[in-house]
Short mmCIF file of C-alpha atoms in Angstrom, two decimals:
data_model
loop_
_atom_site.label_atom_id
_atom_site.label_comp_id
_atom_site.label_asym_id
_atom_site.label_seq_id
_atom_site.Cartn_x
_atom_site.Cartn_y
_atom_site.Cartn_z
CA UNK I 727 13.79 15.16 16.78
CA UNK I 728 13.40 14.21 13.12
CA UNK I 729 9.84 13.91 11.88
CA UNK I 730 8.61 10.42 11.05
CA UNK I 731 6.58 9.31 8.07
CA UNK I 732 3.43 7.30 8.68
CA UNK I 733 1.30 5.35 6.26
CA UNK I 734 -2.33 5.97 7.20
CA UNK I 735 -5.27 3.70 6.54
CA UNK I 736 -8.83 3.02 7.63
CA UNK I 737 -10.61 0.10 9.17
CA UNK I 738 -14.33 0.76 9.42
CA UNK I 739 -14.65 4.42 10.48
CA UNK I 740 -11.33 4.64 12.33
CA UNK I 741 -8.12 6.21 11.02
CA UNK I 742 -4.85 4.39 11.83
CA UNK I 743 -1.18 4.99 11.09
CA UNK I 744 1.97 2.86 11.06
CA UNK I 745 5.58 3.93 10.61
CA UNK I 746 6.22 4.06 6.86
CA UNK I 747 9.75 2.68 7.31
CA UNK I 748 8.20 -0.67 8.32
CA UNK I 749 6.00 -0.92 5.21
CA UNK I 750 7.39 -3.22 2.52
CA UNK I 751 4.41 -3.70 0.21
CA UNK I 752 0.74 -2.87 -0.29
CA UNK I 753 -1.59 -4.86 -2.53
CA UNK I 754 -5.30 -5.74 -2.88
CA UNK I 755 -6.60 -8.52 -0.63
CA UNK I 756 -6.05 -12.00 -2.13
CA UNK I 757 -7.66 -15.28 -1.09
CA UNK I 758 -6.19 -16.27 2.27
CA UNK I 759 -5.77 -19.70 3.84
CA UNK I 760 -7.52 -19.50 7.25
CA UNK I 761 -5.62 -20.72 10.31
CA UNK I 762 -8.28 -19.98 12.88
CA UNK I 763 -6.97 -22.36 15.52
CA UNK I 764 -3.46 -20.91 15.57
CA UNK I 765 -4.09 -17.55 17.20
CA UNK I 766 -7.09 -15.30 17.60
CA UNK I 767 -5.10 -12.50 15.96
CA UNK I 768 -4.26 -14.34 12.72
CA UNK I 769 -7.10 -14.68 10.22
CA UNK I 770 -5.03 -16.53 7.64
CA UNK I 771 -1.78 -16.86 5.73
CA UNK I 772 -0.71 -16.12 2.18
CA UNK I 773 2.14 -17.29 -0.01
CA UNK I 774 4.11 -14.20 -0.99
CA UNK I 775 6.70 -15.26 -3.55
CA UNK I 776 7.21 -18.62 -1.75
CA UNK I 777 7.37 -17.01 1.70
CA UNK I 778 4.57 -17.64 4.20
CA UNK I 779 3.08 -14.40 5.54
CA UNK I 780 0.52 -14.42 8.39
CA UNK I 781 -2.22 -11.78 8.18
CA UNK I 782 -3.52 -9.92 11.22
CA UNK I 783 -6.97 -8.36 11.45
CA UNK I 784 -7.12 -5.43 13.88
CA UNK I 785 -10.70 -6.32 14.81
CA UNK I 786 -9.50 -9.53 16.45
CA UNK I 787 -6.57 -7.68 17.99
CA UNK I 788 -9.11 -5.37 19.66
CA UNK I 789 -11.21 -8.29 20.83
CA UNK I 790 -13.98 -8.10 18.22
CA UNK I 791 -15.03 -10.56 15.55
CA UNK I 792 -13.85 -9.45 12.08
CA UNK I 793 -16.50 -8.11 9.78
CA UNK I 794 -16.92 -9.18 6.17
CA UNK I 795 -13.92 -8.80 3.86
CA UNK I 796 -14.38 -7.25 0.45
CA UNK I 797 -12.60 -7.25 -2.88
CA UNK I 798 -11.73 -3.59 -2.27
CA UNK I 799 -9.74 -4.38 0.93
CA UNK I 800 -5.94 -4.21 1.06
CA UNK I 801 -3.04 -5.99 2.73
CA UNK I 802 -0.15 -3.93 4.13
CA UNK I 803 3.05 -5.98 4.48
CA UNK I 804 5.29 -5.00 7.40
CA UNK I 805 8.80 -6.09 8.25
CA UNK I 806 8.78 -7.58 11.75
CA UNK I 807 11.76 -9.15 13.56
CA UNK I 808 13.27 -10.33 10.27
CA UNK I 809 9.93 -11.78 9.14
CA UNK I 810 6.92 -10.37 7.31
CA UNK I 811 3.40 -9.92 8.63
CA UNK I 812 0.33 -8.53 6.90
CA UNK I 813 -2.40 -6.24 8.20
CA UNK I 814 -5.83 -6.32 6.57
CA UNK I 815 -7.24 -2.80 6.04
CA UNK I 816 -10.27 -1.38 4.27
CA UNK I 817 -8.73 1.71 2.71
CA UNK I 818 -5.17 3.00 2.31
CA UNK I 819 -5.28 6.77 2.71
CA UNK I 820 -2.05 8.70 2.50
CA UNK I 821 1.50 9.00 3.72
CA UNK I 822 2.00 11.74 6.30
CA UNK I 823 5.08 13.25 7.89
CA UNK I 824 4.23 14.03 11.51
CA UNK I 825 6.13 15.99 14.14
CA UNK I 826 6.01 15.51 17.88
CA UNK I 827 3.77 18.54 18.37
CA UNK I 828 0.73 16.78 16.90
CA UNK I 829 1.33 13.41 18.63
CA UNK I 830 0.08 12.67 22.11
CA UNK I 831 1.24 9.70 24.16
CA UNK I 832 -1.42 6.99 24.30
CA UNK I 833 -2.51 5.70 27.72
CA UNK I 834 -0.82 2.40 28.60
CA UNK I 835 -4.08 0.64 29.37
CA UNK I 836 -7.55 1.72 28.37
CA UNK I 837 -9.91 2.26 25.47
CA UNK I 838 -10.45 5.22 23.17
CA UNK I 839 -13.21 4.95 20.54
CA UNK I 840 -13.33 1.21 21.37
CA UNK I 841 -9.61 0.93 20.52
CA UNK I 842 -7.38 -0.89 22.99
CA UNK I 843 -4.64 1.65 23.68
CA UNK I 844 -2.22 -1.16 24.56
CA UNK I 845 -1.46 -1.46 20.84
CA UNK I 846 -0.91 2.27 20.27
CA UNK I 847 2.33 4.22 20.37
CA UNK I 848 0.58 7.59 20.12
CA UNK I 849 -2.43 9.57 18.94
CA UNK I 850 -2.04 12.27 16.26
CA UNK I 851 -4.55 15.11 16.16
CA UNK I 852 -4.67 16.88 12.80
CA UNK I 853 -7.37 19.54 12.62
CA UNK I 854 -10.59 17.56 13.11
CA UNK I 855 -8.99 14.17 12.30
CA UNK I 856 -7.65 11.76 14.92
CA UNK I 857 -5.13 9.15 13.79
CA UNK I 858 -4.32 6.18 16.04
CA UNK I 859 -0.64 5.27 15.61
CA UNK I 860 0.03 1.55 15.99
CA UNK I 861 2.95 0.19 17.98
CA UNK I 862 4.53 -2.37 15.66
CA UNK I 863 6.29 -4.09 18.58
CA UNK I 864 2.94 -4.94 20.19
CA UNK I 865 1.02 -6.07 17.11
CA UNK I 866 2.18 -9.65 17.62
CA UNK I 867 1.00 -10.79 21.05
CA UNK I 868 2.21 -14.40 20.79
CA UNK I 869 5.49 -14.26 18.83
CA UNK I 870 6.52 -17.85 19.65
CA UNK I 871 3.25 -19.21 18.27
CA UNK I 872 3.54 -16.97 15.22
CA UNK I 873 7.09 -18.08 14.41
CA UNK I 874 6.12 -21.74 14.85
CA UNK I 875 3.12 -21.22 12.55
CA UNK I 876 5.31 -19.69 9.87
CA UNK I 877 7.94 -22.42 10.10
CA UNK I 878 5.38 -25.23 9.99
CA UNK I 879 3.53 -23.72 7.02
CA UNK I 880 6.83 -22.96 5.24
CA UNK I 881 7.92 -26.59 5.70
CA UNK I 882 4.61 -27.82 4.27
CA UNK I 883 5.00 -25.49 1.31
CA UNK I 884 8.56 -26.57 0.57
CA UNK I 885 7.59 -30.25 0.93
CA UNK I 886 4.84 -29.86 -1.66
CA UNK I 887 6.59 -27.64 -4.17
CA UNK I 888 10.15 -28.94 -3.91
CA UNK I 889 11.92 -27.93 -7.09
CA UNK I 890 8.65 -27.56 -8.94
CA UNK I 891 8.15 -23.83 -8.36
CA UNK I 892 5.64 -23.63 -11.21
CA UNK I 893 3.19 -25.92 -9.39
CA UNK I 894 -0.27 -24.44 -9.04
CA UNK I 895 -0.82 -22.53 -5.80
CA UNK I 896 -4.14 -24.24 -5.21
CA UNK I 897 -2.46 -27.60 -4.61
CA UNK I 898 -1.08 -26.07 -1.42
CA UNK I 899 -4.58 -25.18 -0.34
CA UNK I 900 -5.53 -28.85 -0.41
CA UNK I 901 -3.31 -29.71 2.57
CA UNK I 902 -5.75 -31.38 4.92
CA UNK I 903 -4.99 -29.31 8.00
CA UNK I 904 -5.59 -26.06 6.05
CA UNK I 905 -8.60 -27.11 4.00
CA UNK I 906 -11.54 -26.21 6.27
CA UNK I 907 -13.06 -23.84 7.02
CA UNK I 908 -12.41 -21.87 3.86
CA UNK I 909 -11.77 -18.16 3.36
CA UNK I 910 -15.18 -17.44 1.85
CA UNK I 911 -17.25 -19.19 4.51
CA UNK I 912 -15.46 -17.25 7.24
CA UNK I 913 -14.76 -13.83 5.79
CA UNK I 914 -16.47 -13.22 2.47
CA UNK I 915 -19.72 -15.22 2.36
CA UNK I 916 -21.36 -12.88 -0.15
CA UNK I 917 -18.55 -13.01 -2.74
CA UNK I 918 -19.84 -13.80 -6.22
CA UNK I 919 -18.15 -16.45 -8.40
CA UNK I 920 -16.52 -13.61 -10.35
CA UNK I 921 -15.17 -12.04 -7.17
CA UNK I 922 -13.86 -15.39 -5.94
CA UNK I 923 -12.00 -15.81 -9.23
CA UNK I 924 -10.35 -12.41 -8.72
CA UNK I 925 -9.38 -13.25 -5.12
CA UNK I 926 -7.79 -16.52 -6.35
CA UNK I 927 -5.98 -14.85 -9.24
CA UNK I 928 -4.49 -12.32 -6.86
CA UNK I 929 -3.23 -15.15 -4.65
CA UNK I 930 -1.71 -16.88 -7.67
CA UNK I 931 0.04 -13.69 -8.80
CA UNK I 932 1.52 -13.15 -5.35
CA UNK I 933 2.71 -16.76 -5.18
CA UNK I 934 5.07 -16.36 -8.13
CA UNK I 935 8.65 -16.64 -6.94
CA UNK I 936 11.41 -14.23 -7.88
CA UNK I 937 12.82 -16.97 -10.11
CA UNK I 938 9.48 -17.23 -11.88
CA UNK I 939 9.65 -13.52 -12.60
CA UNK I 940 13.28 -13.81 -13.79
CA UNK I 941 14.33 -10.93 -11.60
CA UNK I 942 17.74 -9.56 -12.55
CA UNK I 943 17.55 -6.46 -10.32
CA UNK I 944 15.86 -5.76 -7.04
CA UNK I 945 12.17 -4.92 -7.19
CA UNK I 946 11.26 -1.30 -7.83
CA UNK I 947 8.75 0.20 -5.35
CA UNK I 948 6.25 2.42 -7.15
CA UNK I 949 3.39 4.61 -6.01
CA UNK I 950 0.51 4.10 -8.44
CA UNK I 951 -1.50 7.24 -9.16
CA UNK I 952 -4.34 8.05 -11.53
CA UNK I 953 -4.53 11.17 -13.68
CA UNK I 954 -7.56 11.25 -15.93
CA UNK I 955 -8.02 7.75 -17.33
CA UNK I 956 -4.32 6.89 -17.14
CA UNK I 957 -2.35 5.10 -14.44
CA UNK I 958 1.18 6.28 -13.66
CA UNK I 959 3.98 4.89 -11.50
CA UNK I 960 6.25 7.15 -9.40
CA UNK I 961 9.50 6.01 -7.79
CA UNK I 962 8.43 5.61 -4.16
CA UNK I 963 11.83 6.81 -2.90
CA UNK I 964 11.00 10.25 -4.33
CA UNK I 965 7.56 10.39 -2.70
CA UNK I 966 7.39 12.21 0.62
CA UNK I 967 3.68 11.79 1.25
CA UNK I 968 0.18 11.59 -0.19
CA UNK I 969 -2.23 14.26 0.97
CA UNK I 970 -5.41 16.19 0.25
CA UNK I 971 -5.19 19.81 -0.86
CA UNK I 972 -6.94 21.50 2.04
CA UNK I 973 -5.69 25.02 1.26
CA UNK I 974 -4.55 26.73 -1.93
CA UNK I 975 -3.06 30.19 -2.49
CA UNK I 976 -2.81 31.31 -6.14
CA UNK I 977 0.49 32.87 -7.25
CA UNK I 978 0.06 35.90 -9.59
CA UNK I 979 1.83 36.05 -12.95
CA UNK I 980 2.78 32.36 -13.01
CA UNK I 981 2.65 29.84 -15.88
CA UNK I 982 -0.49 27.71 -16.05
CA UNK I 983 1.26 24.64 -14.68
CA UNK I 984 1.98 26.43 -11.37
CA UNK I 985 -1.32 25.88 -9.57
CA UNK I 986 -0.40 27.78 -6.41
CA UNK I 987 1.05 27.26 -2.96
CA UNK I 988 -0.18 24.91 -0.26
CA UNK I 989 0.62 25.24 3.42
CA UNK I 990 1.52 21.71 4.49
CA UNK I 991 1.82 21.78 8.28
CA UNK I 992 3.86 25.00 8.17
CA UNK I 993 5.87 24.18 5.03
CA UNK I 994 4.98 26.05 1.83
CA UNK I 995 4.77 23.57 -1.06
CA UNK I 996 4.25 24.66 -4.65
CA UNK I 997 1.64 22.67 -6.56
CA UNK I 998 2.83 21.80 -10.06
CA UNK I 999 0.48 20.30 -12.64
CA UNK I 1000 2.39 17.84 -14.86
CA UNK I 1001 -0.53 17.27 -17.24
CA UNK I 1002 1.10 19.51 -19.88
CA UNK I 1003 4.23 17.38 -19.93
CA UNK I 1004 2.08 14.26 -20.32
CA UNK I 1005 -0.11 15.80 -23.02
CA UNK I 1006 -3.22 15.37 -20.89
CA UNK I 1007 -6.21 17.72 -20.76
CA UNK I 1008 -5.91 20.43 -18.11
CA UNK I 1009 -8.57 20.23 -15.41
CA UNK I 1010 -9.25 22.66 -12.55
CA UNK I 1011 -7.38 21.94 -9.31
CA UNK I 1012 -9.41 22.84 -6.25
CA UNK I 1013 -9.34 22.47 -2.49
CA UNK I 1014 -10.24 18.84 -1.79
CA UNK I 1015 -8.22 17.45 -4.69
CA UNK I 1016 -5.46 14.93 -3.97
CA UNK I 1017 -1.73 15.56 -4.33
CA UNK I 1018 1.53 13.64 -4.11
CA UNK I 1019 4.36 15.55 -2.44
CA UNK I 1020 7.67 14.61 -4.08
CA UNK I 1021 11.28 15.63 -3.60
CA UNK I 1022 14.00 15.45 -6.25
CA UNK I 1023 17.28 16.77 -4.83
CA UNK I 1024 16.39 20.23 -3.48
CA UNK I 1025 13.13 20.50 -5.44
CA UNK I 1026 9.99 19.88 -3.39
CA UNK I 1027 6.66 19.99 -5.21
CA UNK I 1028 3.10 18.82 -4.89
CA UNK I 1029 1.68 17.03 -7.93
CA UNK I 1030 -2.13 17.20 -8.17
CA UNK I 1031 -3.60 13.80 -9.07
CA UNK I 1032 -7.07 12.33 -9.41
CA UNK I 1033 -6.40 9.10 -7.51
CA UNK I 1034 -3.83 7.52 -5.23
CA UNK I 1035 -4.22 3.80 -5.77
CA UNK I 1036 -1.56 1.77 -3.97
CA UNK I 1037 2.12 0.93 -3.64
CA UNK I 1038 3.50 -1.96 -5.68
CA UNK I 1039 6.90 -3.62 -6.07
CA UNK I 1040 7.58 -3.95 -9.78
CA UNK I 1041 10.12 -6.21 -11.39
CA UNK I 1042 12.25 -3.93 -13.64
CA UNK I 1043 12.19 -6.69 -16.25
CA UNK I 1044 8.42 -6.13 -16.55
CA UNK I 1045 8.88 -2.53 -17.72
CA UNK I 1046 8.64 -2.55 -21.50
CA UNK I 1047 9.68 0.14 -23.98
CA UNK I 1048 6.90 2.51 -24.96
CA UNK I 1049 5.20 1.62 -28.25
CA UNK I 1050 4.86 4.72 -30.42
CA UNK I 1051 1.11 4.31 -30.71
CA UNK I 1052 0.71 4.41 -26.91
CA UNK I 1053 2.76 7.51 -26.15
CA UNK I 1054 0.85 10.05 -24.06
CA UNK I 1055 3.72 12.50 -23.62
CA UNK I 1056 7.33 13.09 -24.59
CA UNK I 1057 9.08 9.71 -24.36
CA UNK I 1058 12.12 11.20 -22.62
CA UNK I 1059 10.01 11.70 -19.49
CA UNK I 1060 8.70 8.13 -19.43
CA UNK I 1061 10.66 5.06 -18.36
CA UNK I 1062 8.32 2.56 -20.00
CA UNK I 1063 5.07 0.70 -19.45
CA UNK I 1064 3.98 -2.24 -17.36
CA UNK I 1065 0.56 -3.64 -16.48
CA UNK I 1066 -1.41 -3.03 -13.31
CA UNK I 1067 -4.84 -4.55 -12.66
CA UNK I 1068 -5.26 -5.18 -16.39
CA UNK I 1069 -4.53 -1.53 -17.21
CA UNK I 1070 -1.44 -0.03 -18.77
CA UNK I 1071 0.81 1.54 -16.12
CA UNK I 1072 3.11 4.30 -17.41
CA UNK I 1073 6.27 4.62 -15.33
CA UNK I 1074 7.36 8.27 -15.09
CA UNK I 1075 10.91 9.60 -14.97
CA UNK I 1076 10.13 12.14 -12.27
CA UNK I 1077 13.62 13.74 -12.04
CA UNK I 1078 13.54 14.55 -15.76
CA UNK I 1079 10.01 15.90 -15.56
CA UNK I 1080 10.88 18.32 -12.76
CA UNK I 1081 14.33 19.35 -14.01
CA UNK I 1082 14.01 19.18 -17.81
CA UNK I 1083 10.28 19.36 -18.49
CA UNK I 1084 10.07 23.14 -18.58
CA UNK I 1085 8.39 23.23 -15.18
CA UNK I 1086 9.56 26.17 -13.07
CA UNK I 1087 9.19 25.08 -9.44
CA UNK I 1088 11.60 26.87 -7.13
CA UNK I 1089 12.29 29.99 -9.18
CA UNK I 1090 11.53 33.25 -7.42
CA UNK I 1091 8.40 35.04 -8.67
#
C-alpha cells in the first residue's frame, strides 16, 4: 500500500496528525466570531475570502473546555464534504510520510492519554514519539447542524456585503446574533490591545475576496521557511515533508554544500545546503537541526533550514520582481518577492537551484 503523508501538529502536550491531502491552508489564528450555542465542537467562524468557515477546537471534541488561545496559535483548513472546516492548533510541526508498519489501529471506543479514540483512525509510533492520527470523517459529529450554520452565516454575510465586497469586515461582526459573547472574553482574556489589533488585522486580511486580490491565476501554495534572517517560499508541490535531522552521516571527499546523508525511515536522503547559492553565511548543520525534504523529478534532497514557519496560499500577482538592491543570491534562482508577516518573502525557483545551481546531489561519490 502506498505511504500516506500526514501534517502533524500539537495541542497542549499531545502530537496529532491529519492526512496532508485534506489540508488546504495553514495560517496564524485570526479573531473569530464565537457561535457557542450552535454546537459544542465549534468555537467560532471566520470569513475566508467571503466563504464562512467553522473552526473546531479538539478540546471540546474530547469533552474538555478549551484553554486560552494565543497569538501564536494556528488554524489548519481542511476540505470536508465539499466544504471547509478549520482546526485550531497550538503548533504546526512537520509533514511526515508514514507507512503501515508504524501505524496501529486505534480502539473503536476508549481513551488513550485522555484522547477519545472514537476520533482516531490510527496511532503512529515513531521512536519515542506517539502521534494520534485523526479520522477526518468523524471530526464533524453533527453535520446537519454544521451545514445549516454555514448556510445561515453565509446568507447573513451576503445580505450585508451584497456587491460591496470592499465593506469593512467588522460590520459583519455587528450582526446582533453574533455580537456577544466576544472572542476575547471567551478565548483570549489576557490579550493586550496590541495583540487584539493583530488578531483583527489577520481576520481582515483573510476576508479579502479573490476579486479584491485581482487573482488572474490560481493561488500558489508555498511552504515558508527561515534561513538566517531571511524568509523563503518553496513550491509546496515539491515538498515531501518537514523533519528534524535526527541522524547524520558525513560523506568523505564531498563539496562543502553536501552536508551528509540522513536515514529517513529506511530511505537515504542527501542533505544539501543551499546557502551558497543564496549567498548566505555557512553555519554548522548538526543533529537536531530542521530540514525540508524536497523532490524535483528524480532528485530527492534534504535542505537544512533554521525554521519551518507555515504554509500559505499566495496570489501570483503579489510576487514582484526582485529589486537589485535586495538580491541575496543569483536572480536566476529566485522567482521574486512578496510580503509575509511584514517581512520580505523570497520565492525560490527550487528546480533551477537543484539542477542548475552547481549542487551535486545524486552523483556517485
